[in-house]
Coordinates of C-alpha atoms (C1' of nucleotides) in Angstrom, one line a residue:
Chain A
M1 CA -7.1 19.3 -53.6
P2 CA -8.8 19.9 -56.7
E3 CA -9.2 23.0 -58.6
T4 CA -11.5 25.9 -56.6
P5 CA -13.5 26.6 -59.4
D6 CA -14.0 30.1 -59.6
A7 CA -12.4 31.1 -62.9
K8 CA -13.8 27.7 -64.2
P9 CA -16.7 27.8 -66.7
V10 CA -19.8 28.1 -64.5
G11 CA -21.4 24.7 -65.9
A12 CA -18.5 22.7 -64.9
G13 CA -18.0 24.1 -61.7
R14 CA -21.9 23.7 -60.8
Q15 CA -21.5 19.9 -61.7
L16 CA -18.3 19.5 -59.7
L17 CA -20.0 21.1 -56.7
F18 CA -23.1 19.1 -57.2
L19 CA -21.0 15.7 -57.4
R20 CA -19.1 16.7 -54.4
E21 CA -22.1 17.6 -52.3
E22 CA -23.9 14.3 -53.3
E23 CA -20.9 12.5 -52.8
L24 CA -21.3 13.7 -49.1
R25 CA -24.5 12.9 -48.8
L26 CA -23.9 9.3 -50.1
A27 CA -21.5 9.2 -47.2
Q28 CA -24.3 10.2 -44.6
D29 CA -26.2 7.4 -45.8
L30 CA -23.5 5.1 -46.1
L31 CA -22.7 5.3 -42.7
F32 CA -26.1 5.4 -41.1
F33 CA -27.0 2.2 -43.0
G34 CA -24.0 0.4 -42.7
Y35 CA -23.6 1.1 -39.0
R36 CA -27.0 -0.1 -38.2
D37 CA -26.6 -3.3 -39.9
F38 CA -23.2 -3.7 -38.8
T39 CA -24.4 -3.7 -35.2
A40 CA -27.7 -5.8 -36.1
G41 CA -26.4 -9.2 -35.4
P42 CA -24.9 -8.5 -32.1
D43 CA -27.7 -6.8 -31.2
A44 CA -30.3 -9.6 -31.6
L45 CA -28.0 -12.0 -29.8
L46 CA -27.6 -9.4 -26.8
A47 CA -31.7 -9.0 -26.6
E48 CA -32.1 -12.7 -25.9
L49 CA -29.9 -12.2 -22.9
G50 CA -31.5 -9.0 -21.5
M51 CA -28.6 -7.1 -22.6
G52 CA -27.9 -3.9 -24.9
R53 CA -25.4 -2.4 -27.2
A54 CA -23.8 -0.8 -24.2
H55 CA -23.0 -4.4 -22.6
H56 CA -21.0 -5.4 -26.1
R57 CA -19.0 -2.2 -26.0
V58 CA -17.8 -3.1 -22.5
L59 CA -17.1 -6.6 -23.3
H60 CA -15.4 -5.6 -26.5
F61 CA -12.9 -3.2 -24.8
V62 CA -12.2 -4.8 -21.7
G63 CA -11.6 -8.0 -24.1
R64 CA -9.2 -6.0 -26.2
R65 CA -7.3 -4.3 -23.0
P66 CA -7.4 -6.9 -20.5
G67 CA -6.3 -5.2 -16.9
I68 CA -8.0 -1.5 -18.0
T69 CA -8.9 0.8 -15.3
V70 CA -12.2 1.9 -15.0
G71 CA -11.0 5.5 -15.7
D72 CA -9.2 4.1 -19.2
L73 CA -12.5 2.7 -20.0
L74 CA -14.6 5.9 -19.5
A75 CA -12.1 7.7 -21.7
I76 CA -12.6 5.3 -24.4
L77 CA -16.3 4.9 -24.3
G78 CA -16.9 8.6 -23.9
I79 CA -19.5 8.2 -21.3
T80 CA -20.0 9.0 -17.8
K81 CA -19.3 7.0 -14.8
Q82 CA -22.6 6.3 -13.7
S83 CA -23.8 5.4 -17.5
L84 CA -20.7 2.8 -17.1
G85 CA -21.9 1.6 -13.9
R86 CA -25.3 0.4 -14.8
V87 CA -23.9 -1.7 -17.4
L88 CA -20.8 -2.7 -15.8
T89 CA -21.9 -3.7 -12.2
P90 CA -24.5 -6.0 -14.1
L91 CA -21.4 -7.5 -15.7
V92 CA -19.7 -8.4 -13.0
E93 CA -22.6 -9.6 -10.8
E94 CA -23.6 -11.8 -13.4
G95 CA -19.7 -13.3 -13.9
Y96 CA -18.5 -11.8 -17.2
V97 CA -16.3 -9.2 -15.8
V98 CA -13.9 -9.3 -12.9
Q99 CA -12.3 -6.4 -10.9
T100 CA -9.0 -6.8 -9.3
P101 CA -7.5 -4.1 -7.4
G102 CA -4.2 -2.6 -8.9
R103 CA -1.3 -3.6 -7.2
N104 CA 0.6 -0.6 -7.7
D105 CA -2.4 1.8 -6.9
R106 CA -4.8 -0.1 -5.0
R107 CA -7.8 2.2 -5.3
Q108 CA -8.1 0.9 -9.2
R109 CA -10.1 -2.1 -10.4
L110 CA -8.7 -3.4 -13.1
L111 CA -11.1 -5.2 -15.3
S112 CA -10.8 -8.2 -17.1
L113 CA -13.2 -10.9 -18.9
T114 CA -13.9 -14.1 -17.0
E115 CA -14.1 -17.2 -19.1
A116 CA -17.9 -16.6 -19.5
G117 CA -17.3 -13.0 -20.8
Q118 CA -14.5 -14.2 -23.1
A119 CA -17.2 -16.9 -24.5
L120 CA -20.0 -14.3 -24.7
E121 CA -17.8 -11.6 -26.2
R122 CA -16.5 -14.3 -28.6
R123 CA -19.9 -15.3 -29.8
L124 CA -20.9 -11.4 -30.3
F125 CA -17.5 -11.0 -32.2
E126 CA -18.0 -14.2 -34.2
R127 CA -21.4 -12.3 -35.5
Q128 CA -20.0 -9.3 -36.6
K129 CA -17.0 -11.2 -38.1
E130 CA -18.9 -13.2 -40.6
W131 CA -20.7 -9.7 -41.6
V132 CA -17.3 -7.9 -41.8
M133 CA -15.7 -10.6 -43.7
R134 CA -18.5 -10.7 -46.4
A135 CA -18.0 -6.8 -47.1
Y136 CA -14.3 -7.3 -46.8
R137 CA -14.3 -10.0 -49.4
E138 CA -16.7 -8.3 -51.5
A139 CA -15.0 -5.0 -51.9
G140 CA -11.3 -6.8 -51.8
P141 CA -8.0 -5.8 -50.1
V142 CA -7.3 -2.5 -51.7
S143 CA -11.1 -1.3 -50.7
V144 CA -10.4 -2.5 -47.2
E145 CA -7.4 -0.2 -46.9
G146 CA -9.4 2.8 -48.3
F147 CA -12.0 2.0 -46.0
R148 CA -9.9 1.8 -42.8
R149 CA -7.8 5.0 -43.8
V150 CA -11.3 7.2 -44.2
M151 CA -12.6 5.7 -41.2
R152 CA -9.8 6.7 -39.4
G153 CA -10.1 10.1 -40.7
L154 CA -13.4 10.4 -39.4
M155 CA -12.4 9.8 -35.8
G156 CA -11.5 12.7 -33.5
E157 CA -8.1 13.5 -32.2
D158 CA -8.7 11.8 -29.0
A159 CA -10.1 8.6 -30.6
R160 CA -7.0 8.3 -33.1
T161 CA -4.9 9.0 -29.6
Q162 CA -6.9 5.8 -28.0
L163 CA -6.8 3.7 -30.4
D164 CA -3.0 3.8 -31.2
R165 CA -2.7 2.9 -27.6
A166 CA -4.8 0.3 -27.7
L167 CA -3.1 -0.9 -30.4
P168 CA 0.4 -0.5 -29.7
E169 CA 1.8 -2.0 -33.1
T170 CA 0.1 -4.7 -34.6
R171 CA 2.0 -6.8 -31.6
P172 CA 3.1 -10.0 -33.2
V173 CA 2.0 -13.2 -31.5
P174 CA 4.5 -13.8 -28.7
P175 CA 6.0 -17.2 -29.6
G176 CA 6.8 -18.2 -26.4
G177 CA 3.3 -17.7 -24.8
A178 CA 1.9 -15.4 -22.8
G179 CA 4.8 -14.2 -21.5
S180 CA 5.1 -10.2 -22.2
R181 CA 2.5 -8.9 -19.7
K182 CA 4.6 -5.9 -18.5
V183 CA 3.9 -2.2 -17.9
A184 CA 0.5 -2.5 -16.2
Chain B
M1 CA -10.0 -14.0 -53.2
P2 CA -6.8 -14.6 -51.5
E3 CA -5.5 -18.1 -50.8
T4 CA -7.5 -20.2 -48.2
P5 CA -4.8 -21.4 -46.2
D6 CA -5.4 -24.9 -45.4
A7 CA -2.4 -27.0 -46.7
K8 CA 0.0 -24.2 -45.8
P9 CA 2.5 -24.4 -42.8
V10 CA 1.1 -24.3 -39.6
G11 CA 2.7 -21.3 -38.2
A12 CA 2.2 -19.0 -41.1
G13 CA -1.8 -20.2 -40.9
R14 CA -1.9 -19.2 -37.3
Q15 CA -0.3 -15.7 -38.5
L16 CA -2.7 -15.2 -41.1
L17 CA -5.6 -16.4 -38.7
F18 CA -4.6 -13.7 -36.2
L19 CA -4.3 -11.2 -38.6
R20 CA -7.2 -11.5 -39.9
E21 CA -9.2 -11.6 -36.5
E22 CA -6.8 -8.6 -35.5
E23 CA -8.1 -6.8 -38.9
L24 CA -11.8 -7.6 -37.6
R25 CA -11.3 -6.2 -34.4
L26 CA -10.0 -3.3 -35.6
A27 CA -12.8 -2.6 -38.1
Q28 CA -15.1 -2.8 -34.9
D29 CA -13.1 -0.2 -33.3
L30 CA -12.9 1.9 -36.3
L31 CA -16.7 1.9 -36.8
F32 CA -17.1 2.8 -33.3
F33 CA -15.2 5.7 -32.8
G34 CA -15.6 6.9 -36.6
Y35 CA -19.5 6.6 -36.3
R36 CA -19.4 8.4 -33.1
D37 CA -17.1 11.3 -34.0
F38 CA -18.9 11.6 -37.4
T39 CA -22.2 12.1 -35.8
A40 CA -20.6 14.3 -32.7
G41 CA -20.8 17.7 -35.0
P42 CA -24.6 17.7 -35.9
D43 CA -25.5 16.5 -32.1
A44 CA -24.0 19.3 -30.7
L45 CA -26.2 21.6 -32.9
L46 CA -29.1 19.8 -32.5
A47 CA -28.8 19.9 -28.4
E48 CA -28.9 23.6 -28.9
L49 CA -32.1 23.4 -30.6
G50 CA -33.7 21.1 -27.9
M51 CA -33.5 18.1 -30.9
G52 CA -31.6 14.9 -31.2
R53 CA -30.1 12.7 -33.9
A54 CA -33.8 11.3 -34.7
H55 CA -34.7 14.7 -35.6
H56 CA -31.5 14.8 -38.2
R57 CA -32.3 11.6 -39.6
V58 CA -35.9 12.8 -40.7
L59 CA -34.8 16.1 -42.0
H60 CA -31.9 14.4 -43.8
F61 CA -34.2 11.9 -45.6
V62 CA -37.0 14.1 -46.2
G63 CA -34.4 16.3 -47.8
R64 CA -33.1 14.0 -50.0
R65 CA -36.5 12.4 -51.1
P66 CA -39.1 15.3 -50.9
G67 CA -42.7 14.0 -51.2
I68 CA -41.6 11.0 -49.6
T69 CA -44.5 9.0 -47.7
V70 CA -44.6 8.2 -44.2
G71 CA -44.6 4.7 -44.8
D72 CA -41.5 4.9 -47.0
L73 CA -39.7 6.9 -44.5
L74 CA -40.8 4.3 -42.0
A75 CA -39.0 1.8 -43.9
I76 CA -36.0 3.5 -44.5
L77 CA -35.7 4.5 -40.8
G78 CA -36.4 1.2 -39.7
I79 CA -38.4 2.5 -36.8
T80 CA -42.3 2.5 -35.7
K81 CA -44.7 5.0 -36.6
Q82 CA -45.1 5.8 -33.1
S83 CA -41.5 6.4 -32.8
L84 CA -41.5 8.5 -36.1
G85 CA -44.6 10.5 -34.7
R86 CA -42.6 11.7 -31.7
V87 CA -39.9 13.3 -33.8
L88 CA -42.1 14.1 -36.8
T89 CA -44.8 16.0 -35.2
P90 CA -42.6 18.7 -33.4
L91 CA -40.8 19.2 -36.5
V92 CA -44.0 19.8 -38.3
E93 CA -45.5 22.3 -35.7
E94 CA -42.2 24.1 -35.5
G95 CA -42.2 24.6 -39.1
Y96 CA -39.5 22.8 -40.7
V97 CA -41.5 19.9 -42.5
V98 CA -44.7 20.2 -44.4
Q99 CA -47.2 17.2 -45.0
T100 CA -49.2 17.7 -48.3
P101 CA -52.0 15.2 -49.0
G102 CA -50.9 12.8 -52.1
R103 CA -53.1 13.5 -55.1
N104 CA -53.6 9.9 -56.3
D105 CA -54.0 8.6 -52.8
R106 CA -55.1 11.2 -50.6
R107 CA -54.7 9.2 -47.4
Q108 CA -51.0 9.6 -47.7
R109 CA -49.0 12.9 -46.4
L110 CA -46.1 13.6 -48.6
L111 CA -43.6 14.8 -46.6
S112 CA -41.0 17.7 -47.8
L113 CA -38.9 20.6 -46.2
T114 CA -40.1 24.1 -45.6
E115 CA -37.7 26.7 -46.1
A116 CA -36.8 26.6 -42.3
G117 CA -36.3 22.7 -42.6
Q118 CA -34.2 23.3 -45.7
A119 CA -31.7 25.8 -43.8
L120 CA -31.7 23.7 -40.8
E121 CA -30.7 20.6 -42.7
R122 CA -28.0 22.7 -44.7
R123 CA -26.6 23.8 -41.4
L124 CA -26.3 20.5 -39.9
F125 CA -24.9 19.0 -43.3
E126 CA -22.4 21.8 -43.6
R127 CA -20.8 20.4 -40.2
Q128 CA -20.8 16.8 -41.4
K129 CA -19.7 18.0 -44.9
E130 CA -16.6 19.7 -43.2
W131 CA -15.5 16.5 -41.2
V132 CA -16.2 14.3 -44.1
M133 CA -14.3 16.4 -46.2
R134 CA -11.4 16.3 -44.4
A135 CA -11.4 12.4 -43.8
Y136 CA -11.7 12.2 -47.5
R137 CA -8.9 14.7 -48.4
E138 CA -6.5 12.8 -46.0
A139 CA -7.6 9.5 -47.4
G140 CA -7.4 10.3 -51.1
P141 CA -9.8 9.3 -53.9
V142 CA -9.1 5.8 -54.1
S143 CA -9.6 5.4 -50.4
V144 CA -13.1 7.0 -50.9
E145 CA -14.2 4.6 -53.4
G146 CA -12.9 1.6 -51.2
F147 CA -14.6 3.3 -48.0
R148 CA -17.6 3.3 -50.4
R149 CA -17.6 -0.3 -51.4
V150 CA -17.0 -1.6 -47.9
M151 CA -19.9 0.4 -46.4
R152 CA -21.9 -0.9 -49.2
G153 CA -20.9 -4.4 -48.3
L154 CA -21.8 -3.7 -44.6
M155 CA -25.3 -3.0 -45.5
G156 CA -28.2 -5.6 -45.3
E157 CA -30.2 -6.3 -48.5
D158 CA -32.9 -4.1 -47.7
A159 CA -30.8 -1.0 -47.0
R160 CA -29.1 -1.5 -50.3
T161 CA -32.3 -1.8 -52.2
Q162 CA -33.6 1.5 -50.7
L163 CA -30.3 3.4 -51.2
D164 CA -30.6 2.3 -54.9
R165 CA -34.2 3.7 -55.1
A166 CA -33.2 6.7 -53.1
L167 CA -30.5 7.8 -55.5
P168 CA -31.9 6.4 -58.8
E169 CA -28.6 7.1 -60.9
T170 CA -26.6 10.1 -59.7
R171 CA -29.3 12.5 -61.7
P172 CA -27.4 15.2 -63.2
V173 CA -28.6 18.6 -62.7
P174 CA -31.5 19.9 -64.9
P175 CA -29.8 22.4 -67.1
G176 CA -32.9 24.8 -67.4
G177 CA -32.9 25.6 -63.8
A178 CA -35.4 24.9 -61.1
G179 CA -38.1 24.0 -63.2
S180 CA -38.8 20.4 -62.6
R181 CA -40.9 20.7 -59.5
K182 CA -43.8 18.6 -60.4
V183 CA -45.6 16.0 -58.3
A184 CA -46.5 18.4 -55.4
Chain C
dC1 C1' -2.9 14.8 8.4
dC2 C1' -5.1 16.7 4.2
dG3 C1' -6.3 17.3 -0.1
dT4 C1' -6.8 14.6 -4.4
dT5 C1' -7.5 11.0 -7.2
dT6 C1' -10.4 6.4 -8.4
dG7 C1' -14.2 4.4 -8.1
dG8 C1' -19.2 3.7 -6.7
dT9 C1' -24.0 4.9 -5.6
dC10 C1' -28.6 7.4 -5.2
dA11 C1' -32.0 10.2 -7.4
dG12 C1' -34.2 12.4 -11.1
dA13 C1' -34.3 13.5 -16.2
dT14 C1' -34.2 13.3 -21.3
dT15 C1' -34.0 10.8 -25.9
dT16 C1' -35.2 7.2 -28.4
dG17 C1' -36.9 3.2 -29.3
dT18 C1' -40.4 -0.7 -28.1
dT19 C1' -45.8 -3.0 -27.7
dG20 C1' -50.4 -3.0 -27.8
dA21 C1' -55.0 -0.9 -28.8
dC22 C1' -57.7 2.3 -31.4
dA23 C1' -59.6 6.0 -34.0
dT24 C1' -60.1 8.3 -38.8
dA25 C1' -60.2 8.7 -43.6
dT26 C1' -59.4 7.0 -47.8
dT27 C1' -59.0 3.3 -51.1
dA28 C1' -60.3 -1.4 -53.2
dT29 C1' -63.5 -5.3 -53.2
dT30 C1' -67.3 -7.9 -52.9
Chain D
dA1 C1' -73.8 0.1 -50.9
dA2 C1' -71.7 -2.6 -47.5
dT3 C1' -67.3 -4.1 -46.2
dA4 C1' -62.5 -5.0 -45.9
dA5 C1' -58.0 -3.2 -46.2
dT6 C1' -54.6 0.6 -46.2
dA7 C1' -52.4 4.9 -44.5
dT8 C1' -51.7 7.5 -40.9
dG9 C1' -52.3 9.4 -36.3
dT10 C1' -52.5 9.1 -31.2
dC11 C1' -52.8 7.3 -26.5
dA12 C1' -50.3 5.0 -22.8
dA13 C1' -47.0 2.0 -20.6
dC14 C1' -42.3 0.5 -20.8
dA15 C1' -37.3 -0.1 -21.5
dA16 C1' -32.5 0.8 -23.0
dA17 C1' -29.0 4.4 -22.6
dT18 C1' -27.6 8.3 -21.9
dC19 C1' -27.1 12.8 -19.0
dT20 C1' -26.5 16.0 -14.2
dG21 C1' -26.0 17.0 -9.6
dA22 C1' -24.6 15.3 -5.1
dC23 C1' -22.5 12.5 -2.2
dC24 C1' -19.5 8.5 -0.2
dA25 C1' -15.5 5.8 0.6
dA26 C1' -10.8 3.9 -0.1
dA27 C1' -6.3 5.1 -1.1
dC28 C1' -2.7 7.9 -2.6
dG29 C1' 0.7 11.5 -2.0
dG30 C1' 2.9 15.4 -0.1

DNA sequence: CCGTTTGGTCAGATTTGTTGACATATTATT
DNA sequence: AATAATATGTCAACAAATCTGACCAAACGG
């Protein structure tokens, strides 16, 4: 918390206020341009397949949490089930995503990627990976850590909770193999 | 540049690769959630006025570069003039933006915000300002600098150029006051 | 058995983007 | 002066991704 410039010389206060405002407008610019160009690579690839960004998001989050329920996916994406349906149904029909009934609760349709789904998600990921790695390399590890902290701060409470649940604790690679599939 | 782990023990290499991939997937998550929540505040306000995010972008960039030409705005936004038209025309009709013919080239319609436009843009900005300031405060100045560097790295060449042209060099406040209104 | 939850679906609307074709005014070139 | 190029606007049709509202079916749970 820097000074609240009320008793300060007026010129300096003005300058500080100006800088703060300019700083924040710059943040707006950076987020607009950065996010747009961050998504440009996958967008191009998706367009060739007759898909859009919404499909990518589903592939991404299903890939991230295999066996996720429709309800949880809806909560993460923050959209209605009708909107999700129009993207998810084609993905299932075209063999990118499978739905298996939950064995505790058979109303649930647990979602996971097929081989084709994993392959497609990977192709999309690779594009973004190259792009992000370039930015990370140019900026250096300290900046990357700062980037992560600020981005996390830009998230609302709900999103933070979801992110933490999605990534329990940078789970280390299970040395034995694919053995630790508990809970659900 | 960190090590390029080619001659390293295999286990460590695996681990590094895993972390790198997980790191990058985390970046995807952060950008998705962060950008969404970053825009949520203005979106809500805009909805009340029957406008959308596209209107905000026009108000933002016109406010940032008063007197900008339609062509330059199109280049910044990266959309077609038809798309811009459907957002810009209402903004002009409702008195948020004015078009004044360029005095060098009278084909141009130089865009700037009216008083009402400035007021609206400010209301939108204030919401985002609070949000970003919270994130900035929580993260601290070093992280903010890192955030800026990474975001800039995520931008493509064109966007970087435009950003630099938009903000010639953190122009200092003209000490005389509001006297530098030339051009139009 | 009955109410709730989980998920799906149909229908219609909105916002924001796209192409393509043309029109108008103004500037630049020949 | 005639012609070409540029800056902008506009009409029409279309697509992607969201929304709301209504309704249905299967399965769970008391």
